[in-house]
XYZ file of C-alpha atoms in Angstrom:
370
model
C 6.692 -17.268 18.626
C 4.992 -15.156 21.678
C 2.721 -12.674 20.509
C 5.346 -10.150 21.566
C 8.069 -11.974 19.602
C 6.087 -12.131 16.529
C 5.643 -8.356 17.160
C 9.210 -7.646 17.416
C 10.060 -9.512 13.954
C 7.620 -7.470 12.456
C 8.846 -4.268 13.233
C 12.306 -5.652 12.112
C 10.609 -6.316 8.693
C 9.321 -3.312 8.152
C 12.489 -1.397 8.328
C 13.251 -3.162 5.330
C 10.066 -1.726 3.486
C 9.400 1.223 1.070
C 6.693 2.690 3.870
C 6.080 4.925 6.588
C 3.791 2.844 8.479
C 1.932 -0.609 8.383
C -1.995 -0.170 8.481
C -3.584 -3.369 9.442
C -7.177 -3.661 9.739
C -7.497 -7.903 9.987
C -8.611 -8.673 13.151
C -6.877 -12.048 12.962
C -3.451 -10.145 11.897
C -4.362 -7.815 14.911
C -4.194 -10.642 17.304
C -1.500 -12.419 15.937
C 0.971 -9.182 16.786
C -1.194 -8.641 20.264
C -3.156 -9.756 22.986
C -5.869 -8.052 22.093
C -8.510 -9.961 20.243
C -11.922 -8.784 18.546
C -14.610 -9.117 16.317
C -15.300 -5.321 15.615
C -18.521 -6.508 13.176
C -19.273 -3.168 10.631
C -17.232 -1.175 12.969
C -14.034 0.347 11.890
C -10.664 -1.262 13.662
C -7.155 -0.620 12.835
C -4.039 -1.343 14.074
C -0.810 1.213 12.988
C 2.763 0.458 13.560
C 6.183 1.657 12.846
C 9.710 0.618 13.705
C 10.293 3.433 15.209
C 6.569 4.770 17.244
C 4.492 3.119 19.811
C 1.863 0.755 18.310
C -1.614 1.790 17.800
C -4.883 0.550 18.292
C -8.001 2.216 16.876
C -10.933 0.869 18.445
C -14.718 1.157 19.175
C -15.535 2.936 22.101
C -17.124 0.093 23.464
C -14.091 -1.720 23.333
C -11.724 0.889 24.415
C -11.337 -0.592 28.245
C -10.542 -4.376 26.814
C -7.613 -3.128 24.451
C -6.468 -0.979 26.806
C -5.937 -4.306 29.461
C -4.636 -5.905 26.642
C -1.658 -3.303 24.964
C -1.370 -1.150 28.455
C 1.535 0.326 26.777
C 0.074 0.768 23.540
C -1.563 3.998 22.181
C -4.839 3.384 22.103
C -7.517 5.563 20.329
C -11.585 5.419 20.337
C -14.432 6.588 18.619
C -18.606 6.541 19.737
C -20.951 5.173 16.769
C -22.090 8.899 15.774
C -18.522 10.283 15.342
C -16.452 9.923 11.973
C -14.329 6.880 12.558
C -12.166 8.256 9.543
C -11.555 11.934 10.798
C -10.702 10.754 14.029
C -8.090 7.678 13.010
C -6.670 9.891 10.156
C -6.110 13.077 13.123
C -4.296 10.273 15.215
C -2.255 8.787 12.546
C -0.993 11.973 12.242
C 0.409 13.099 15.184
C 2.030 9.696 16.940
C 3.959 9.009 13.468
C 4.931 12.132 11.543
C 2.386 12.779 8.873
C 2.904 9.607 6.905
C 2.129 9.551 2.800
C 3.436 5.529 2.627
C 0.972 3.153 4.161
C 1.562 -0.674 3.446
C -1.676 -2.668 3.705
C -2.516 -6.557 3.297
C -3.927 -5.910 0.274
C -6.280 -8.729 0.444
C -8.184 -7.302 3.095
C -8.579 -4.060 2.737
C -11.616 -2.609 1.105
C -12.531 0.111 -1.269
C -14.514 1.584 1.412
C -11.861 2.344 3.301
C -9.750 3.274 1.103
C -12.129 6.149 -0.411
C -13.146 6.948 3.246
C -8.967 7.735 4.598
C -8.313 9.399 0.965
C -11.263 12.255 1.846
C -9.362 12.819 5.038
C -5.492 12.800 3.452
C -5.717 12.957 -0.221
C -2.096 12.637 0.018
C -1.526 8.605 1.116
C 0.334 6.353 -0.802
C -0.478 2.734 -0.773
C 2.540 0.490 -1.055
C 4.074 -2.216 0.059
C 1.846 -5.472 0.061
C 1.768 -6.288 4.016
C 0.149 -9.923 2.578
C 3.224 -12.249 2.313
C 5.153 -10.770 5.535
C 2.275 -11.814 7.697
C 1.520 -14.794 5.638
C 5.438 -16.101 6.565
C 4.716 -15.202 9.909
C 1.858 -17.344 10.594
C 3.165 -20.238 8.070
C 5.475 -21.773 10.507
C 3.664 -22.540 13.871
C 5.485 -22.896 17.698
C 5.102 -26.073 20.204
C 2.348 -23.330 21.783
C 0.486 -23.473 18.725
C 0.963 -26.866 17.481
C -0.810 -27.824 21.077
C -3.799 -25.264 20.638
C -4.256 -26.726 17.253
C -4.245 -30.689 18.717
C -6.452 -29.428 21.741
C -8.854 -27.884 18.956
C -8.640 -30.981 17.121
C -9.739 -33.362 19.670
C -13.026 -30.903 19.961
C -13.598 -31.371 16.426
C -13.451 -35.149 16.685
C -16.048 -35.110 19.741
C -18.524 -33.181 17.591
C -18.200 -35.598 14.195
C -18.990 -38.355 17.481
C -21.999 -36.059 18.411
C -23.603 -35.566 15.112
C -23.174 -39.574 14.093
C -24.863 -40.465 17.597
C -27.324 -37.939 16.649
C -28.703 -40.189 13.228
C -32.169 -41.268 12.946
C -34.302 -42.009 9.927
C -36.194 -38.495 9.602
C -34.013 -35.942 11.274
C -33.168 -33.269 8.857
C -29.766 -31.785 7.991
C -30.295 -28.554 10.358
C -31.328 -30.131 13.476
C -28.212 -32.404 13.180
C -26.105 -29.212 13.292
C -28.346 -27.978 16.073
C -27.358 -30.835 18.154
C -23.656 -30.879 17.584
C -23.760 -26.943 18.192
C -25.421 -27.657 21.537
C -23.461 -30.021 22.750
C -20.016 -28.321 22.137
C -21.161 -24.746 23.628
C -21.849 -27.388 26.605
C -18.348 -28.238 26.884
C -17.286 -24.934 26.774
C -16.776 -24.570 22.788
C -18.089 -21.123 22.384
C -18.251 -21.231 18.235
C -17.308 -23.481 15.772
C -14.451 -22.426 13.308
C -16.983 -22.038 10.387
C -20.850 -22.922 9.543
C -21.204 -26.971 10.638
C -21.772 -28.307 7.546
C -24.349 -31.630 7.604
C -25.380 -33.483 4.131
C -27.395 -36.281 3.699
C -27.284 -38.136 -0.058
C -27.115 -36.648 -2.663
C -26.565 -33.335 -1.029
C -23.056 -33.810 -0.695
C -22.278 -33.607 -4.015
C -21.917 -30.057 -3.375
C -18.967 -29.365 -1.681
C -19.687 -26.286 0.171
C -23.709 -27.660 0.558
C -25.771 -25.592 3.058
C -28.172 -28.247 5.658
C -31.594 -27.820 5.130
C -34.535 -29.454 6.291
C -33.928 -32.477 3.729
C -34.274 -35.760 6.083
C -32.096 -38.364 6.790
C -33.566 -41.506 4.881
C -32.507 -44.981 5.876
C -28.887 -46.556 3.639
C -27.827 -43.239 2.553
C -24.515 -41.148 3.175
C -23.622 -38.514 5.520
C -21.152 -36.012 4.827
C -19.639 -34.146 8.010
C -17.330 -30.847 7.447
C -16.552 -28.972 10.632
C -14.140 -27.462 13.249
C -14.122 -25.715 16.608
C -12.581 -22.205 17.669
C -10.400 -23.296 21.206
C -8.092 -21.019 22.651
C -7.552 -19.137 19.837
C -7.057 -22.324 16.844
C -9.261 -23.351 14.879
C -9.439 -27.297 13.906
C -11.290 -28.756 10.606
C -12.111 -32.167 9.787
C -14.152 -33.718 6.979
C -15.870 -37.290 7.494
C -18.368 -39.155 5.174
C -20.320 -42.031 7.357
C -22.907 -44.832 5.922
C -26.244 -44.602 7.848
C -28.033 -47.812 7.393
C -27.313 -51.450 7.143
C -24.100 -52.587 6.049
C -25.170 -54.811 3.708
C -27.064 -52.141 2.346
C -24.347 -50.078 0.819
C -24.105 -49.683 -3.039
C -21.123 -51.565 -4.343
C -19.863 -48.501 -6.478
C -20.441 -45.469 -3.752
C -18.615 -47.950 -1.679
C -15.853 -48.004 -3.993
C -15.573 -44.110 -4.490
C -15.323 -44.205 -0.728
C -12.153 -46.353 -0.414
C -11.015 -44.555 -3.503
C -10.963 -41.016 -1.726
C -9.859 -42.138 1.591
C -6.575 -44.281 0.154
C -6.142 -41.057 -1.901
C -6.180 -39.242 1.513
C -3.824 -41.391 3.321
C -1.186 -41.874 0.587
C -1.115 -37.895 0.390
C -0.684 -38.053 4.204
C 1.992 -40.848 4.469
C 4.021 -38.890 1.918
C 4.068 -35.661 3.614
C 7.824 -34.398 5.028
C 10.125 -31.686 5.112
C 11.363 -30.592 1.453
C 8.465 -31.946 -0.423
C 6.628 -29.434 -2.563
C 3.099 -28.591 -1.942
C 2.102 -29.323 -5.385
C 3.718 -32.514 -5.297
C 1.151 -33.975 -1.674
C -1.884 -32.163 -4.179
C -0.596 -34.648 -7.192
C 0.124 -37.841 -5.063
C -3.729 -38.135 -4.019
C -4.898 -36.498 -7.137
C -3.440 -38.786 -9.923
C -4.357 -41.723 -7.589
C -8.171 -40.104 -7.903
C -7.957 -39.933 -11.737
C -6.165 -43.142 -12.478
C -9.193 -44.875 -10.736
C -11.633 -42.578 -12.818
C -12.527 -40.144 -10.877
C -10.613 -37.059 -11.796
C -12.981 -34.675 -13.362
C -14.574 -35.027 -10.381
C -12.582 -33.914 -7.582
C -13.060 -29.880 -8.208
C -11.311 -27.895 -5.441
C -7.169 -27.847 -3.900
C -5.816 -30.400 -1.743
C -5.804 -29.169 1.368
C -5.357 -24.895 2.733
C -3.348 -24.134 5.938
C -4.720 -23.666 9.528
C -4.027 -21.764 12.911
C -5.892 -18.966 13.707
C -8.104 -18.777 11.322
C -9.400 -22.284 9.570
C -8.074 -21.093 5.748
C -5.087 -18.900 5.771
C -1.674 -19.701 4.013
C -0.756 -21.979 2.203
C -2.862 -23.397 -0.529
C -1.665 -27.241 -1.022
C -2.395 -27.563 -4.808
C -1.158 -27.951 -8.635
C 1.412 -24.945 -9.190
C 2.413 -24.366 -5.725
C 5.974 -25.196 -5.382
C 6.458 -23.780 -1.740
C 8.542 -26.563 -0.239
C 7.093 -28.056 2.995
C 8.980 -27.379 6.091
C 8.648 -28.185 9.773
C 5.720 -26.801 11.531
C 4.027 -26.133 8.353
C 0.305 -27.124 9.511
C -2.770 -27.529 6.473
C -5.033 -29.589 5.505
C -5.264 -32.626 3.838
C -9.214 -33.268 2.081
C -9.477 -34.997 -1.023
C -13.027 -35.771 -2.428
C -15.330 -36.899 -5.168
C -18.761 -34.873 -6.348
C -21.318 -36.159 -8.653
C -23.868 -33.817 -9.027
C -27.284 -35.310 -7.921
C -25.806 -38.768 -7.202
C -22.643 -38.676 -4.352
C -20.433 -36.816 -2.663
C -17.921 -38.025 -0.457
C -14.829 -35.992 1.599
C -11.948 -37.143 3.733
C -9.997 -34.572 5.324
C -7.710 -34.402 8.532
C -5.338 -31.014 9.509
C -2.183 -31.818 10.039
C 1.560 -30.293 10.938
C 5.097 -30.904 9.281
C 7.337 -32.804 11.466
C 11.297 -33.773 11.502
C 10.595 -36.664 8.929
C 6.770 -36.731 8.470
C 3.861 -35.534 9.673
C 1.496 -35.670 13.042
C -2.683 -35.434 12.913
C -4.825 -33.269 14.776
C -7.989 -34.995 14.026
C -8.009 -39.185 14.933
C -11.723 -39.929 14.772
C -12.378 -43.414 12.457
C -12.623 -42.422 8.693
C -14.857 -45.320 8.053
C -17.874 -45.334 10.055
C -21.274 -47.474 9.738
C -24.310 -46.075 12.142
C -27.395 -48.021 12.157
């Protein structure tokens, strides 16, 4: 759906809620229901709608001019750094909707902070309603638009694994690996990545969420590659794990965990359609994992989805019985850690078709880089 349609379906949901008014303060949720996109930083942003008022925006004053061009017909409402973002948004919530009590929030997002901070200025609001699951079906099923954004964000993400194995010497460190692929993409017009390049060399990747240092590259080692690009609005994510070195080099049984992880991957993929459940795609490459050995070892979900932001709804694992539909789009990134020894990731995005499912990420899973 159109921003505008997505808008629209909204408003028609809310009707159906316990509240006065929705009070959204996710800048992703913001620009899923307009055009107006932001990162507001430690400023205070807000969004306020009702079926029945004119939307509103509560903005920065610095950003007053691009919300405006955004919402034209929207209400929109602005504050400088030395006024009290809270007396002013609570003052305007006021008059355009009727002295709400009933706010629903995404309850996952909003903080204590602000919550303390509106309460001073109306001791009377009433939190209800969890906001979380509406917008969570309304960014679960994604258009042709989106599907495209999300391929076109995908083939980014495949140049920059390219970059960073071309990149491989004996000596470079983890952080100038980054450095390069970083470079290179804000060359081609990628202006940030969808979330902190992650590089690891060895035994680093045993860690799945590792942060690159300055540990160097040595010769017949592993490379682990997680990373994604922010294009037109989608965010892609892809996982490789490369052999630097010779290939004769390669130890027999971190060659084996490889090809364990990466069949796990694809028979997960292969078996993903319309009305299978999540949890079932999690068990297919996770009992195929443990029946080789290697359960205890592979620590975190199958896969999370992806569209505007690289983790939103749903989570692919155990106990999630959501069944899969059409347009669905997630991830698919099985892996094996052993602390201090190996760590090894395979992981492509992907979306529900008619009778299977279509990649956004098509660089080589196996990869040897001397």
């Amino acid at each position: 759906m159109s921003n505008k349609q997505t808008y629209i379906h909204f408003t028609n949901v809310l009707q159906q809620l316990n509240c006065d008014i929705a009070f959204i303060q996710d800048p992703t949720t913001i620009s899923l229901l307009t055009h107006y996109t932001t990162d507001p930083h430690e400023r205070v942003l807000a969004m306020v709608v009702s079926a029945n008022h004119t939307p509103l925006l509560f903005v920065p004053a610095l950003e007053k001019n691009m919300a405006k061009a955004a919402e034209p017909t929207y209400t929109v409402v602005s504050y400088q750094d030395h006024e009290n973002p809270w007396e002013i948004l609570t003052s305007a919530i006021q008059q355009q909707f009727d002295l709400p009590t009933k706010w629903s929030v995404e309850k996952n997002f909003i903080t204590l902070h602000t919550v303390e901070n509106l309460k001073k200025e109306n001791s009377k609001i009433q939190w209800t309603d969890d906001l979380t699951p509406i917008i969570n079906d309304l960014r679960l099923r994604k258009d042709a638009d989106a599907i495209q954004k999300l391929k076109d964000s995908g083939t980014y993400a495949d140049k920059a694994v390219e970059i960073g194995i071309q990149s491989l010497t004996e000596g470079i460190t983890e952080l100038e690996v980054v450095a390069k692929i970083e470079y290179e993409m804000k060359k081609l017009g990628i202006t940030s990545m969808s979330f902190d390049t992650m590089v690891l060399f060895g035994d680093h990747a045993a860690d799945p969420h590792g942060v690159p240092g300055d540990r160097k590259l040595r010769k017949n080692e592993w490379v682990l590659f997680d990373l994604g690009t922010m294009h037109n609005g989608y965010a892609s994510d892809m996982t490789r794990t490369i052999f630097f070195g010779e290939e004769n080099a390669k130890d027999v049984r971190h060659q084996e965990i490889f090809n364990i992880v990466k069949t796990a991957h694809d028979l997960a993929i292969q078996s993903v359609k319309p009305g299978m459940k999540a949890s079932e795609i999690d068990a297919i490459a996770r009992d195929y994992i443990t029946e080789k050995g290697y359960g205890e070892y592979f620590i975190h979900r199958l896969g999370h989805g992806i569209g505007q932001s690289c983790h939103e709804f749903p989570s692919i694992m155990e106990g999630n019985d959501m069944i899969l539909e059409e347009g669905m789009c997630f991830s698919v990134e099985p892996g094996v850690y052993i602390a201090k020894d190996y760590g090894v990731r395979v992981e492509d995005c992907l979306v529900v078709t008619k009778d299977g499912c279509e990649l956004f990420t098509h660089f080589p899973q196996e990869v040897t880089k001397n």
